[in-house]
Coordinates of C-alpha atoms and ligand atoms in Angstrom, one line a residue:
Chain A
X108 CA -78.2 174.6 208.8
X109 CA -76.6 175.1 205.2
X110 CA -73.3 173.7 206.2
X111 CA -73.0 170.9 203.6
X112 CA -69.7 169.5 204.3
X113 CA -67.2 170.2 207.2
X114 CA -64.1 168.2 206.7
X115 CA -64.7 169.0 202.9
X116 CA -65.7 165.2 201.8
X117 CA -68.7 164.6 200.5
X118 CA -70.2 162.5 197.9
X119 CA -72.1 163.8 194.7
X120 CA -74.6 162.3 192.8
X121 CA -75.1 163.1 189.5
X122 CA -75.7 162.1 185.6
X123 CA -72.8 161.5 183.6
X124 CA -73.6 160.3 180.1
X125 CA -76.6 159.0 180.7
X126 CA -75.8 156.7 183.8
X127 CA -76.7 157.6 187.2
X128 CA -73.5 158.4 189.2
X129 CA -72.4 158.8 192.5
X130 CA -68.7 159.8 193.5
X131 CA -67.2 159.8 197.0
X132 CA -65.0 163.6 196.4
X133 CA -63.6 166.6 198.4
X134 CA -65.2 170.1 198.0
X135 CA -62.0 171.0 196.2
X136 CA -62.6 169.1 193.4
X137 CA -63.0 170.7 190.3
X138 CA -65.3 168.7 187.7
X139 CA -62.6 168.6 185.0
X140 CA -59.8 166.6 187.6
X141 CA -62.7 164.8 188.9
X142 CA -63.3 163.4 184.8
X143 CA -59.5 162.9 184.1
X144 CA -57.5 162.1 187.2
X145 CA -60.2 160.1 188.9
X146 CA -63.0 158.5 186.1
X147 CA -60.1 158.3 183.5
X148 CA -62.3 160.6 181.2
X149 CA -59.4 162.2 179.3
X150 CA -61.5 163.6 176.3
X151 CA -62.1 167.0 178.4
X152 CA -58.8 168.8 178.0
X153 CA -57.4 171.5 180.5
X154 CA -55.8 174.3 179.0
X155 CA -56.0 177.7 180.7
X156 CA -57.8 176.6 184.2
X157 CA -59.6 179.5 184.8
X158 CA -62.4 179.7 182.4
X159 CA -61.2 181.7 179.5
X160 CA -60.2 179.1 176.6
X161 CA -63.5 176.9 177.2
X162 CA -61.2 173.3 176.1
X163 CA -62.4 172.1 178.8
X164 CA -66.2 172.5 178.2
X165 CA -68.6 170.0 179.4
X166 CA -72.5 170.1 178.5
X167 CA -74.4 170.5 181.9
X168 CA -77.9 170.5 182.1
X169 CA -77.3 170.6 178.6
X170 CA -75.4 174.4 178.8
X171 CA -71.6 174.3 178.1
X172 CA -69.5 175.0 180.9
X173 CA -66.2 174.8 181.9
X174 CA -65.4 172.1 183.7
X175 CA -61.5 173.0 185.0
X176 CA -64.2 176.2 186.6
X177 CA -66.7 174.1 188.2
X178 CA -66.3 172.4 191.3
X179 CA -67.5 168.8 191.7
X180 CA -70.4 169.5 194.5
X181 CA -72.1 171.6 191.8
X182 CA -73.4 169.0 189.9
X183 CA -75.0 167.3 192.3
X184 CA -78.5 166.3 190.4
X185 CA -77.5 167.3 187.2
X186 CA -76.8 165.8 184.1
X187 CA -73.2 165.9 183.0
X188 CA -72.1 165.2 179.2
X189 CA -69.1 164.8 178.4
X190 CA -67.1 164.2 174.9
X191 CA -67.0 160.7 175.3
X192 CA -70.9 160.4 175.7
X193 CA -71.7 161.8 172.2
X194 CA -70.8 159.1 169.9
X195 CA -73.9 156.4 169.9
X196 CA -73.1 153.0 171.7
X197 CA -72.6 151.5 168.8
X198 CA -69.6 154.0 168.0
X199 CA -71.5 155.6 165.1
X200 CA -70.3 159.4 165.0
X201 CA -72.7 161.9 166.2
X202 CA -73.7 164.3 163.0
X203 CA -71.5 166.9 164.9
X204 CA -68.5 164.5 165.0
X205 CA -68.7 163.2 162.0
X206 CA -69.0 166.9 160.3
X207 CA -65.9 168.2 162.0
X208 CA -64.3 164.8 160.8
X209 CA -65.4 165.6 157.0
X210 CA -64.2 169.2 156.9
X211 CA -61.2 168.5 159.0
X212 CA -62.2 171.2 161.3
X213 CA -59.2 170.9 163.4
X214 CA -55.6 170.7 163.8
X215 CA -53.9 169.8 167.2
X216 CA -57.5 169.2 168.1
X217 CA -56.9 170.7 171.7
X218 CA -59.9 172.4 171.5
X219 CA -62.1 169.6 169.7
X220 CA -63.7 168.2 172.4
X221 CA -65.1 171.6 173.6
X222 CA -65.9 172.9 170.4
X223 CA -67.7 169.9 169.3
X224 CA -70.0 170.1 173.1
X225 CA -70.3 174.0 172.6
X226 CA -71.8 173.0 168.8
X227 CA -73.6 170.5 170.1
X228 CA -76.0 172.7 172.7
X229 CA -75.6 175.3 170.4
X230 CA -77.5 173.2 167.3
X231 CA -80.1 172.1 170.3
X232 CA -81.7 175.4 170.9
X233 CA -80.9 176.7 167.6
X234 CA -81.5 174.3 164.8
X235 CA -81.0 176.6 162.1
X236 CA -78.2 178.8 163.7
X237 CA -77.4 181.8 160.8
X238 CA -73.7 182.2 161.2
X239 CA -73.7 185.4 163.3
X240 CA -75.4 183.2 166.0
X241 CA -72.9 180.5 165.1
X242 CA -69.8 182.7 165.4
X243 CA -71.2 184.3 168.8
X244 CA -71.3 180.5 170.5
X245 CA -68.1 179.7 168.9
X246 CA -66.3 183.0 170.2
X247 CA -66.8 181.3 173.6
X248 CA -64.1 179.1 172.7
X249 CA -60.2 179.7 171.7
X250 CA -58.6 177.4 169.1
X251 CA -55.3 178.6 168.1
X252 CA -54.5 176.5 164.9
X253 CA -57.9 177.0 162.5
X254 CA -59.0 180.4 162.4
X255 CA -62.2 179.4 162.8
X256 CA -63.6 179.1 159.6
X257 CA -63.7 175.4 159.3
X258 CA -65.2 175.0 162.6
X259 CA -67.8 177.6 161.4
X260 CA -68.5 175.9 158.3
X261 CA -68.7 172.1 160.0
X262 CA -71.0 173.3 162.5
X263 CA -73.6 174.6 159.5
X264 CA -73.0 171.5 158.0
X265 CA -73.9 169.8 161.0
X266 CA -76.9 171.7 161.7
X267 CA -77.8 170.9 157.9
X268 CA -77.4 167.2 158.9
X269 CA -79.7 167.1 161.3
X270 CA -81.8 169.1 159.8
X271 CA -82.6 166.8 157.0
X272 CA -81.9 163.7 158.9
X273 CA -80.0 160.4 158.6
X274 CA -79.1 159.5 155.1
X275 CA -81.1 155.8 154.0
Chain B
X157 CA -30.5 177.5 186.1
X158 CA -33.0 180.6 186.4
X159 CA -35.5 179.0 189.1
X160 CA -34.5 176.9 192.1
X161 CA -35.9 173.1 191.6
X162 CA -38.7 173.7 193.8
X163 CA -39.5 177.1 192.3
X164 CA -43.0 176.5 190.7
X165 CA -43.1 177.0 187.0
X166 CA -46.7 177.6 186.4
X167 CA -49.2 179.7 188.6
X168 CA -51.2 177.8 191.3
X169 CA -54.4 175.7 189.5
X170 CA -57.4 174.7 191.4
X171 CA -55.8 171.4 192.2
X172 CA -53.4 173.1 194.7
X173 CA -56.7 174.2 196.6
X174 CA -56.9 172.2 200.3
X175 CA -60.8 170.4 200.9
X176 CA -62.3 172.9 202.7
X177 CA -65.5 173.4 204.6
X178 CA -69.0 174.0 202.4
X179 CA -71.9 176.0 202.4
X180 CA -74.8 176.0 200.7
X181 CA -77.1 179.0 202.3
X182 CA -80.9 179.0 201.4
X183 CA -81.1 182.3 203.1
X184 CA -79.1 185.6 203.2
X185 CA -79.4 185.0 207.4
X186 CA -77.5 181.6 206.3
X187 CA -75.0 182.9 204.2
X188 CA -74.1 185.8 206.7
X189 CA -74.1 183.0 209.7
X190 CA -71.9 180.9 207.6
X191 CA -69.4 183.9 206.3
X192 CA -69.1 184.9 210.4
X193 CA -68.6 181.1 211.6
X194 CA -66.2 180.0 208.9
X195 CA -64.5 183.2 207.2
X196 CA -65.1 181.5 204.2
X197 CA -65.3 183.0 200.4
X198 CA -68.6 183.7 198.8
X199 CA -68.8 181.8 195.8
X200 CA -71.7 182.9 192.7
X201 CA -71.1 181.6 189.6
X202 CA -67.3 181.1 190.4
X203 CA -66.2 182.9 186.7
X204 CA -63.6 185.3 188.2
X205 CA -62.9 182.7 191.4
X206 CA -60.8 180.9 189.5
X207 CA -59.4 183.2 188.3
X208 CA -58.3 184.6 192.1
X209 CA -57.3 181.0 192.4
X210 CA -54.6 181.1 189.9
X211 CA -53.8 184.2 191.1
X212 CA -53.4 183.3 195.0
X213 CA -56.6 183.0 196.2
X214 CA -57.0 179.9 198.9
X215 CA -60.5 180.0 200.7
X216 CA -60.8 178.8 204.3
X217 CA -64.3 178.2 203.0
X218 CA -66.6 178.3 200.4
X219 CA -69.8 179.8 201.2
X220 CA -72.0 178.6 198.0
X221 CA -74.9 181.3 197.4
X222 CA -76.6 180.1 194.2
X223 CA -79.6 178.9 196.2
X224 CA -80.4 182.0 197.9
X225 CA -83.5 183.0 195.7
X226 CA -83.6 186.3 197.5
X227 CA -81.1 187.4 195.8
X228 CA -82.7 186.8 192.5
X229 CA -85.0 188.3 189.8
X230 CA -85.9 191.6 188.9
X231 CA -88.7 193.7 189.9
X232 CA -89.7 197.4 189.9
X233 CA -91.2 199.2 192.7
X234 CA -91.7 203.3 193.4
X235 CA -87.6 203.3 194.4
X236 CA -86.5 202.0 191.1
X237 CA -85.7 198.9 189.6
X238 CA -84.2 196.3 192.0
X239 CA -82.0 193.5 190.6
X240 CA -80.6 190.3 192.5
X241 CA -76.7 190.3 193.0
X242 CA -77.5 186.1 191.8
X243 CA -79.1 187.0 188.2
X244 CA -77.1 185.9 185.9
X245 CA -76.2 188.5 182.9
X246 CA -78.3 186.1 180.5
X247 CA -81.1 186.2 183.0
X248 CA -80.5 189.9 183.3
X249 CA -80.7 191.2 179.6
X250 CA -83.7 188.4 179.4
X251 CA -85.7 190.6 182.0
X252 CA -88.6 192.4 181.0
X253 CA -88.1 194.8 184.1
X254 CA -84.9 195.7 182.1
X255 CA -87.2 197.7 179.4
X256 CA -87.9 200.4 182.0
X257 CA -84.0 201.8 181.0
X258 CA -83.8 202.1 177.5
X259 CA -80.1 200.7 176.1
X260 CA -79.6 198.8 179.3
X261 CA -80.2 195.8 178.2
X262 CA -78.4 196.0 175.0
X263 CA -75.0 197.6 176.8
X264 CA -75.5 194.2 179.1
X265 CA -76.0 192.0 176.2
X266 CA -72.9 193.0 175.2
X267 CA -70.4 191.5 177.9
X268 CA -68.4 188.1 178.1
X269 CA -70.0 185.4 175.5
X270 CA -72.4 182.8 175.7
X271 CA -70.6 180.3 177.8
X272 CA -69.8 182.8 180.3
X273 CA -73.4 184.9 180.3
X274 CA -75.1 182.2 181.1
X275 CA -73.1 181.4 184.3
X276 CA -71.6 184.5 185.6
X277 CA -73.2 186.8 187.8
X278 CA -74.0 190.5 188.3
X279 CA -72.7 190.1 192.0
X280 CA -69.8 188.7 191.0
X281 CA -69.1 190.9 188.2
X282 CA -69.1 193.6 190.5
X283 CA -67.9 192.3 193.9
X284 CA -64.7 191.0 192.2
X285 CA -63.7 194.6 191.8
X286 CA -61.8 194.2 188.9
X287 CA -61.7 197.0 186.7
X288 CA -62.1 195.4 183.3
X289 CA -65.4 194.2 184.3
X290 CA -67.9 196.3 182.6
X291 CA -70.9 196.0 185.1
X292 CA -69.6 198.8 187.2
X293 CA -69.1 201.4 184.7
X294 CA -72.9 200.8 183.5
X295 CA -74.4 201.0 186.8
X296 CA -72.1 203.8 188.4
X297 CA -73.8 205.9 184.9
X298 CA -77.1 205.3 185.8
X299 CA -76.7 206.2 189.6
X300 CA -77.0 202.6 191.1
X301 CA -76.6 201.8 194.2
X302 CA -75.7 198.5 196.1
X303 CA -77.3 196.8 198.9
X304 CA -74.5 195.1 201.3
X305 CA -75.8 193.3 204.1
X306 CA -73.8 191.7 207.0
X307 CA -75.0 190.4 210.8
X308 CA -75.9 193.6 211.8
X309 CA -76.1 196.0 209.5
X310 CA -77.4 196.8 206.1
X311 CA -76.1 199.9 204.0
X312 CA -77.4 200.8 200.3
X313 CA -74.3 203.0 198.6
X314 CA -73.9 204.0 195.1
X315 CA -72.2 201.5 192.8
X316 CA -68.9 203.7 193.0
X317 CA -68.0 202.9 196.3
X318 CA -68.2 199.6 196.3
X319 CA -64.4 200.0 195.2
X320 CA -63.1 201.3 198.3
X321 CA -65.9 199.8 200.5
X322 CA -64.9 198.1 203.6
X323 CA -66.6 194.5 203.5
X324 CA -65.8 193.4 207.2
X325 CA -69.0 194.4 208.2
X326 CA -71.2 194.3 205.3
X327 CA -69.7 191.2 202.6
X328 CA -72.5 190.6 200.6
X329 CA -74.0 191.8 198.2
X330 CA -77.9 191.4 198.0
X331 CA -79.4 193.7 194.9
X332 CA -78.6 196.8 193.0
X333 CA -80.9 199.2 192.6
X334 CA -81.2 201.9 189.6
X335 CA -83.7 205.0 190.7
X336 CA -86.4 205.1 187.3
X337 CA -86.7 209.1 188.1
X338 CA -86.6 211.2 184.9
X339 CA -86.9 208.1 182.9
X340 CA -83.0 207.4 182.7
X341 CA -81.6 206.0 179.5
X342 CA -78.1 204.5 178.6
X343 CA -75.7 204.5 175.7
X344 CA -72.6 202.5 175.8
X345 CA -69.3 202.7 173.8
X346 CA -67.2 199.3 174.0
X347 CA -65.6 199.3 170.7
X348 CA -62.4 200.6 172.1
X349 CA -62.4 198.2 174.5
X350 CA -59.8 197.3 176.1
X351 CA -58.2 201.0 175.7
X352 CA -61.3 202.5 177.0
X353 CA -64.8 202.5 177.6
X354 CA -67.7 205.2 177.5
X355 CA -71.0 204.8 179.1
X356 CA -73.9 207.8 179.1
X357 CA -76.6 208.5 181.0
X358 CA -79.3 211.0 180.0
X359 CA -81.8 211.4 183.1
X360 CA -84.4 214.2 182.2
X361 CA -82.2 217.1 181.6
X362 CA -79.1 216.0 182.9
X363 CA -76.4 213.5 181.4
X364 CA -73.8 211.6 183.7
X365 CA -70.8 210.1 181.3
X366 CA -68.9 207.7 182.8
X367 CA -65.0 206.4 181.5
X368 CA -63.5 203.5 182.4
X369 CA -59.8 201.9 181.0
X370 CA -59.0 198.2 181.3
X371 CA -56.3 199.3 184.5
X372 CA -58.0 202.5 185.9
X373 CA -61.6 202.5 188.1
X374 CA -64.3 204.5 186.6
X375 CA -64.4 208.1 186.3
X376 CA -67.6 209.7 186.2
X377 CA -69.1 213.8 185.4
X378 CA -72.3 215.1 185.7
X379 CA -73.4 217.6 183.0
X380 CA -76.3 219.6 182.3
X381 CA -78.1 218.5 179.2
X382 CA -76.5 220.9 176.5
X383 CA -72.8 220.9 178.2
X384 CA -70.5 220.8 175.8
X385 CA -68.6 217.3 175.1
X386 CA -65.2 218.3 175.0
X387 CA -65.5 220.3 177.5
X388 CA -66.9 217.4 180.2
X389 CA -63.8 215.5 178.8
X390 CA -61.3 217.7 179.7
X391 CA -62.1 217.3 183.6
X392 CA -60.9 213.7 183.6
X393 CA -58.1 213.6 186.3
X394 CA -54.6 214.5 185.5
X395 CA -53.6 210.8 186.7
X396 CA -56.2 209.3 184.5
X397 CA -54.4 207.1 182.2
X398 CA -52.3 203.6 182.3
X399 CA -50.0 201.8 179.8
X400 CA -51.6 201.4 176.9
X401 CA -53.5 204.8 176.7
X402 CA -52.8 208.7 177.3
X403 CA -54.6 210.7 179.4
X404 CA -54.8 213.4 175.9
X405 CA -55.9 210.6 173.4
X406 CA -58.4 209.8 176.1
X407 CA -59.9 213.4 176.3
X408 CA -59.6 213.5 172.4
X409 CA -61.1 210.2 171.7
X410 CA -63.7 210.4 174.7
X411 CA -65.0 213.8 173.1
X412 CA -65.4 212.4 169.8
X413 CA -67.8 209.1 171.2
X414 CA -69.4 211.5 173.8
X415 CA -70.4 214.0 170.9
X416 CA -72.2 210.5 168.9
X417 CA -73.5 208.7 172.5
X418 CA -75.9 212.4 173.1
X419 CA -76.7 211.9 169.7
X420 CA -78.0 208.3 170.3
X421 CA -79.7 209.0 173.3
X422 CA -81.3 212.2 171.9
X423 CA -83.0 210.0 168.8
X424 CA -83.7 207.3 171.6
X425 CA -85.9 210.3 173.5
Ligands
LIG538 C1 -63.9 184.3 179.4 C2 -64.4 185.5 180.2 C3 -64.9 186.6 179.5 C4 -65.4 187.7 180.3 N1 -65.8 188.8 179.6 C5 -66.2 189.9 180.3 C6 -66.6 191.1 179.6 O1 -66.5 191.2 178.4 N2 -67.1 192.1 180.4 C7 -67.2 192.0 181.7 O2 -67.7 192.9 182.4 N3 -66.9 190.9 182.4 C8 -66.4 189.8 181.7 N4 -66.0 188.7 182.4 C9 -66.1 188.7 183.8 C10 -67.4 188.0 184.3 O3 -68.5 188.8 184.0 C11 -67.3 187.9 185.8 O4 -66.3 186.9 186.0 C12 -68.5 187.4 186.5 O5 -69.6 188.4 186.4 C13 -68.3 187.1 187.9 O6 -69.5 186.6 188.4 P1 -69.5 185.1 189.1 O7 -70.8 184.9 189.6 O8 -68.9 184.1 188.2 O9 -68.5 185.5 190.3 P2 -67.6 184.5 191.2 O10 -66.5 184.1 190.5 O11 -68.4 183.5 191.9 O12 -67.2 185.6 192.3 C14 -66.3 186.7 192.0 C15 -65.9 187.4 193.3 O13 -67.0 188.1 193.8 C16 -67.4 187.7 195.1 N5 -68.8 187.6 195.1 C17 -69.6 187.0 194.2 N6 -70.9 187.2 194.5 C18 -70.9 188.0 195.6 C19 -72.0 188.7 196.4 N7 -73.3 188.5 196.0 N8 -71.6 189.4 197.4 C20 -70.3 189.6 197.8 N9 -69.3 189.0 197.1 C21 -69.6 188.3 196.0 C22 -66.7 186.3 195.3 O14 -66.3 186.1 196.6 C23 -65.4 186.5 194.4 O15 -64.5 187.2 195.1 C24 -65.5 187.6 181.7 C25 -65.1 186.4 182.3 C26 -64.6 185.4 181.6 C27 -64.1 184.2 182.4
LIG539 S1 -59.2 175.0 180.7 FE1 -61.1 175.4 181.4 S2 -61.6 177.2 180.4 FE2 -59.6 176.9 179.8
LIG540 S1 -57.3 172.6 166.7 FE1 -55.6 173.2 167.8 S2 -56.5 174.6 169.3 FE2 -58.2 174.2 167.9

């Protein structure tokens, strides 16, 4: 029987950040109020709520994805990263982080935590985006203060980074 | 005071939406058995759902398809070339099957951005009937038709009527199929877009342009192969225009990308 949930509770296991999770949740819950409202993970911002501006992007499975547009139950089994798992334990920036930081690649920085998880899967599968490819993932996301270009230019110089590794 | 204090000042959000009975259908027997005991919403990739939400949309339901792998993948057989209502439009353009339609591919490639490809589905694309959504105005072109099942019946009707299609006894959407006779190939026009789109089919030695505005539901001609482009522009409907464009710049403009899209397809042949 595919019924899943009748009284709409359920509980949904998942990965979030890199620590096995389990959550007791309705099937209303969308993944962005489950982050913010009950885990107190208030780096994913909600703008628009339906899917368009991408502020509230999460990496899942390591894809970004709007989180205000996901419910909860569909993460069960999957791994869920979230702006606050990208800086290293010790609170050393990630190389994306640290080049928005440099090139001050944002203003009210509403959109920051998506951007930065949109750059971050981008620069996984394409190490050595050309900026066309850059500017197509980008588009995915609105940020109304930069005009883009900085973001553009910090995620090549993210991308360059890595590329040549960590500085001794 | 303009609004009463309990007048709401934003639109509904997703928060607003009551727990509600789930569904997770490995089968399209489930998801039809689920749909008839609950009277739930099918949800896909859930891109345009929330959208509904905002806009009023409160499911008794949600009947959660994604793990029906029936309705995915492509595949071509002697009726044409048959694609899942769950393929996503990444996993679409990706296909291989996709080839047999020269331009296909590249209109589809075309649509939404990275985020959203990956995520939102041809089903859903069409089944939201929206008429911005591009997926319709591509597949009415190349003669598609949809397969809607339901508990007892299953009907295959072109893409077209999918707008005024009664879902009561048929809600979901299984595959589309395009017929591969006369080796059909596609050119699409977007650049307008939102005023309006253009989409053209050449099938052997017949052409089918289709033209679609960001308010109005497709409108499509058949031609012969050598009709004339203003003239096939000039039968779109007297009622055929919305806010932002004329029905006269759309006969003028629509001429003008008709006359280039023959001339793309005839260098594609
Ligand atoms: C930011 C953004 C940009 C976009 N840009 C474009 C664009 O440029 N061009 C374009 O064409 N589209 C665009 N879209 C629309 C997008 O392609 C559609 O939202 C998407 O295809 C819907 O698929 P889904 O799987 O997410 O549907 P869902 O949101 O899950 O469902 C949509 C509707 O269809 C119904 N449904 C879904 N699957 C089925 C089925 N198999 N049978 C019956 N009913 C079903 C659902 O009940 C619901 O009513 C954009 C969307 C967003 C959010
Ligand atoms: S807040 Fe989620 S996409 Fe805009
Ligand atoms: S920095 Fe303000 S929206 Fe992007």
């Amino acid at each position: 029987m595919s019924l899943i949930s009748k009284d709409g509770a359920l509980r949904v296991a998942f990965t979030l950040n890199g620590r096995e999770t389990t959550v007791e949740t309705v099937t209303s819950r969308v993944l962005s109020d489950l982050l913010r409202d009950d885990m107190n993970l208030k780096g994913t911002r909600v703008s628009c709520g339906r899917t368009v501006c991408g502020a509230c992007s999460v990496l899942v499975d390591g894809f970004p994805r709007a989180a205000c547009s996901t419910f909860a139950f569909e993460v069960e089994g999957r791994d869920v990263q979230t702006i606050e798992g990208v800086e290293a334990p010790d609170g050393t920036l990630d190389p994306v982080q640290a080049a928005f930081a440099a090139k001050s690649a944002f203003q009210c920085g509403f959109c920051t935590s998506g951007m930065i998880l949109l750059a971050k899967s981008l620069l996984a599968t394409h190490p050595d985006p050309d900026r066309a490819t850059i500017i197509a993932w980008i588009s995915s996301n609105i940020c109304r203060c930069t005009g883009y270009e900085l973001i553009v230019e910090a995620v090549q110089d993210a991308a360059r980074a890595m590329r040549e590794g960590p500085k001794s | 005071m303009f609004h009463s204090p309990s007048a709401r000042q934003v639109a509904r959000t997703p928060a607003d939406l009551a727990p509600m009975p789930l569904y997770r259908p490995e089968t399209i027997s489930e998801a039809l058995a689920a749909l008839h005991e609950s009277g739930g919403t099918i949800y896909a990739g859930g891109t345009d759902f929330f959208a509904g939400v905002r806009q009023g949309l409160s499911p008794k339901a949600l009947i959660w398809v994604a793990a029906i792998a029936e309705m995915k993948g492509c595949t071509i057989d002697s009726n044409g070339l048959h694609m899942g209502a769950l393929n996503t439009h990444d996993e679409s353009v990706a296909a291989p099957e996709l080839d047999a339609v020269p331009g296909l591919a590249e209109a589809w490639s075309k649509i939404a951005t990275v985020r959203i490809r990956h995520q939102a589905t041809l089903g859903g694309n069409l089944m939201a009937r929206r008429e911005r959504y591009e997926l319709s105005i591509l597949l009415t072109a190349l003669g598609a038709t949809a397969r809607m099942v339901g508990p007892e019946l299953q009907v295959d009707m072109p893409v077209q009527d999918l707008w005024q299609a009664d879902l009561e006894k048929t809600p979901l959407l299984a595959s589309i199929t395009i017929p591969l006779d006369n080796a059909p190939m596609l050119a699409y026009e977007r650049s307008m877009r939102p005023t309006f789109t253009q989409a053209l089919c050449r099938r052997g030695q017949a052409l089918r342009c289709v033209m679609a505005t960001e308010w109005l539901q497709p409108w499509f001609k058949d031609a012969p192969l050598d009709a004339d482009a203003g003239q096939m522009m000039s039968g779109l409907p007297a009622d055929f225009h919305d806010p932002a464009v004329s029905r006269a710049h759309l006969v003028r403009a629509g001429s003008v990308f008709l006359k280039r899209q023959i001339a793309r397809l005839e260098d594609l042949a």
